[in-house]
């Protein structure tokens, strides 16, 4: 079941790589496969029953490299199922949006299908080497997506910067994995075994170094301050769906690594580093929001709000490492963090797709070039307004549920987390300012003659926003999945 | 102790094949030199099959391993080296067919390839200083001739440089062997292990470093690496592919065997680790500035020797070192040869910009280039990723965690020049004229790179937990 979900897109992508396939077939195959993935993940969720503490559902295991105790081990729990669903949804939205892509559509579809496999594989991996393989391959795929289909003169340069940064991160991660492997007795790369053994529990110095390597690797991918500098150029020069996938799915790989590997396998070291993580989270929240406020380019602005939103996740996982107060607050923080991963994926994916429409029509992202889009493009303006309000955390959307839990949990653990609260205010200000510049007033500049969104653009965005609304109105749908897993995680960190 | 010469069947096949190829080539008209090629390929195939049959499946781990004539060890390391060398020479012939066919010295080239391969195996398999010296000569003399085979000023200069450095390091190796055997009272490694324990550290250091210098020349490691980029750029593509791959296979296993028996009176892991760090760093930094694809691969191969020296450094301190070395050697060989096969398939392309349009015109070849270069970087799921994973693990386990960090940073540096080449291949440009056989060799090599990476379980099972005999 799980393996077929992971490999279906890859196989389809490989078939599309054959030159004889016509472009039209490639486009519709892409949509069909991503739709099948959504159905498969839906079936998976329908049949999912919360596993016993520390166990996994839909577990599969096959021999791979027995000499280093590494196997093809996949399985899911409440931390990974939401992200698998997010991946399936975002990629199918991108497939629909991608109908409009006329530059080498066959290769484009093949590349994104392969990329989808790496994301699915990463969120299901229960072996460090399998995790690493998918982590690295996602970098290669995203590099090709930015370099091959990005726009702007500097797409190649941004792609290279993205690759170098995240590859450095992945090597740090590999060092950390090797450290964990060597510390375990017997040596193993299996994540559940490592979590059960917590091998570096009584080795503060070695544990500190290994955790530092893991943190560095995951922080680059997330990205948090000060490793975020690759993100704005990568987003600015990537295509609309490249940005959407990068922000909605690939950034989650970093924060997912925290909750899947770093926290449960190294509880002792995590508690030691919790204040540092918390501080980095607060800094990311505030800095990301402030820099986003200063942007004049709408896509760069959304990119910086990603740093701000991912900062909430970092803040929450940092707070989860602070013992002393009740476990309820820390569980709430972790649940909020996972909810935020999903929520940010949906909302930011929609925002980037909407920004892509701007560039598609006029070739400009500069907010000053527009104005009065509400008249010339009412549907676009409506969708953008909804996405902007969802992103700034208005109730009834997923962002509110996530941020509420993050702050309730974190401040419940330490009052210092409240320093990050102004981040919400600044985010609200910057989105309102963007709305004012782009949407309100009389049409001017490039808004004149701006044609409204077409169906292939509106449908995926609407789908993503409706899901965000569904989580906002009926949060228990998602929270019932996550809460048991975050309780287990908080238990493990408290060891 | 087995004295059966039949245990040396793979080596005998290579030797016999070389002689028959040479003789056949002398009597054949120039248009029918392909018969000599067939002879060489047949000899390699028989050698490969006999090496596979003789593979020490049940070799007692760390226990007594069979030797022949007291100087030729038949353990896992020898078995793997034999297989990899044979496969590598076959790939070299495959990628060189179009270049060599109909040339004046076609059959001589095949003879030299077989003899060089034989030399590499002897280097890897011996545990005696005298045989090591013989292996060194057998492995290096064909290289001098191969480099000079192309009649161009660049090749002549490269051949001279290679020869001079080779002669110098050969003398050093003999000097070191003399000193070591003098103080240990024997040339066999078993004698060294016992005899050197109480010997003065300075004498051991001089002797061992001199022998290591010879092996570093053969492998292309710092400080005796200067010939590598020149020879890679000046020689023909097949010769370049050979000299950046096959001699290393023998030299690095030989270095591991030597370091394994050196006494602990000097910090050998640290010394070899420093050599490894210097080699990878220098190779990478020099490769950054290259615009000629062959020269770039020449420097890249220097940097790869640095990673390959990491398990050599920790061979005494962890049992993971030898399997890691063998995995990396196999992965490196198939990857590097694939990259050279791409070069051979586009014979007109010299500088990186000549590869523009490759992705548009020859997607399969471009895919082979992507796979081989990403493998050289160490991206999963390719062959060198498996190599790097095992080598990093072994070095860390052996107490050289700092070297692992240096290697990781170096890997990031190496990305710059590999990606620069890939970016050119994906830019629009003129269609490049391609050749048939190397094209097939490149695709086969790329499949091999993926097979080693994905079939990691099989590969690591083959090298087992083998320690050096």
Coordinates of N, CA and C in Angstrom, one line a residue, chain A residues 23 26-27 30 98 101-112 144-150, chain B residues 359-360 426-428:
Chain A
X23 N 2.6 15.7 -25.8 CA 2.5 16.6 -24.7 C 1.1 16.5 -24.0
X26 N 0.8 13.7 -21.8 CA 1.7 13.9 -20.6 C 0.9 14.7 -19.6
X27 N 0.3 15.8 -20.1 CA -0.4 16.7 -19.1 C -1.5 15.9 -18.4
X30 N -0.4 13.3 -16.0 CA 0.1 13.9 -14.7 C -1.1 14.1 -13.8
X98 N -0.6 23.2 -13.8 CA 0.4 22.9 -14.8 C -0.1 22.7 -16.2
X101 N 1.3 25.1 -18.6 CA 2.7 25.1 -18.9 C 3.0 24.7 -20.3
X102 N 3.6 25.6 -21.1 CA 3.8 25.2 -22.5 C 5.3 25.0 -22.8
X103 N 6.2 25.2 -21.8 CA 7.6 24.9 -22.1 C 7.9 23.4 -21.7
X104 N 8.2 22.6 -22.7 CA 8.5 21.2 -22.5 C 7.6 20.5 -21.5
X105 N 6.3 20.5 -21.7 CA 5.3 20.0 -20.7 C 5.5 18.5 -20.4
X106 N 6.1 17.7 -21.3 CA 6.2 16.3 -21.0 C 7.3 16.1 -19.9
X107 N 8.5 16.8 -20.1 CA 9.6 16.7 -19.1 C 9.1 17.3 -17.8
X108 N 8.3 18.4 -17.9 CA 7.9 19.1 -16.7 C 7.0 18.1 -15.9
X109 N 6.1 17.4 -16.5 CA 5.2 16.5 -15.8 C 6.1 15.4 -15.2
X110 N 7.0 14.8 -16.0 CA 7.8 13.7 -15.5 C 8.6 14.2 -14.2
X111 N 9.2 15.4 -14.3 CA 10.0 15.9 -13.2 C 9.1 16.0 -11.9
X112 N 7.9 16.6 -12.1 CA 7.1 16.8 -10.9 C 6.6 15.5 -10.3
X144 N 16.4 21.0 -10.6 CA 16.0 20.9 -12.0 C 14.8 21.8 -12.3
X145 N 13.8 21.8 -11.4 CA 12.6 22.5 -11.6 C 12.9 24.0 -11.7
X146 N 13.8 24.5 -10.8 CA 14.1 26.0 -10.8 C 15.0 26.3 -12.0
X147 N 16.0 25.5 -12.3 CA 16.9 25.8 -13.4 C 16.2 25.6 -14.7
X148 N 15.4 24.7 -14.8 CA 14.8 24.4 -16.1 C 13.5 25.1 -16.4
X149 N 12.7 25.5 -15.4 CA 11.4 26.1 -15.7 C 11.2 27.4 -14.9
X150 N 12.3 27.8 -14.3 CA 12.2 29.1 -13.5 C 12.1 30.2 -14.6
Chain B
X359 N 21.8 17.8 -23.9 CA 20.5 17.3 -23.4 C 19.4 17.2 -24.5
X360 N 19.4 18.3 -25.4 CA 18.4 18.3 -26.4 C 18.7 17.3 -27.5
X426 N 22.8 21.3 -20.3 CA 21.4 21.5 -20.5 C 21.1 22.8 -21.2
X427 N 22.1 23.6 -21.6 CA 21.9 24.8 -22.3 C 21.7 24.5 -23.8
X428 N 20.9 25.3 -24.5 CA 20.7 25.0 -25.9 C 22.1 25.3 -26.6

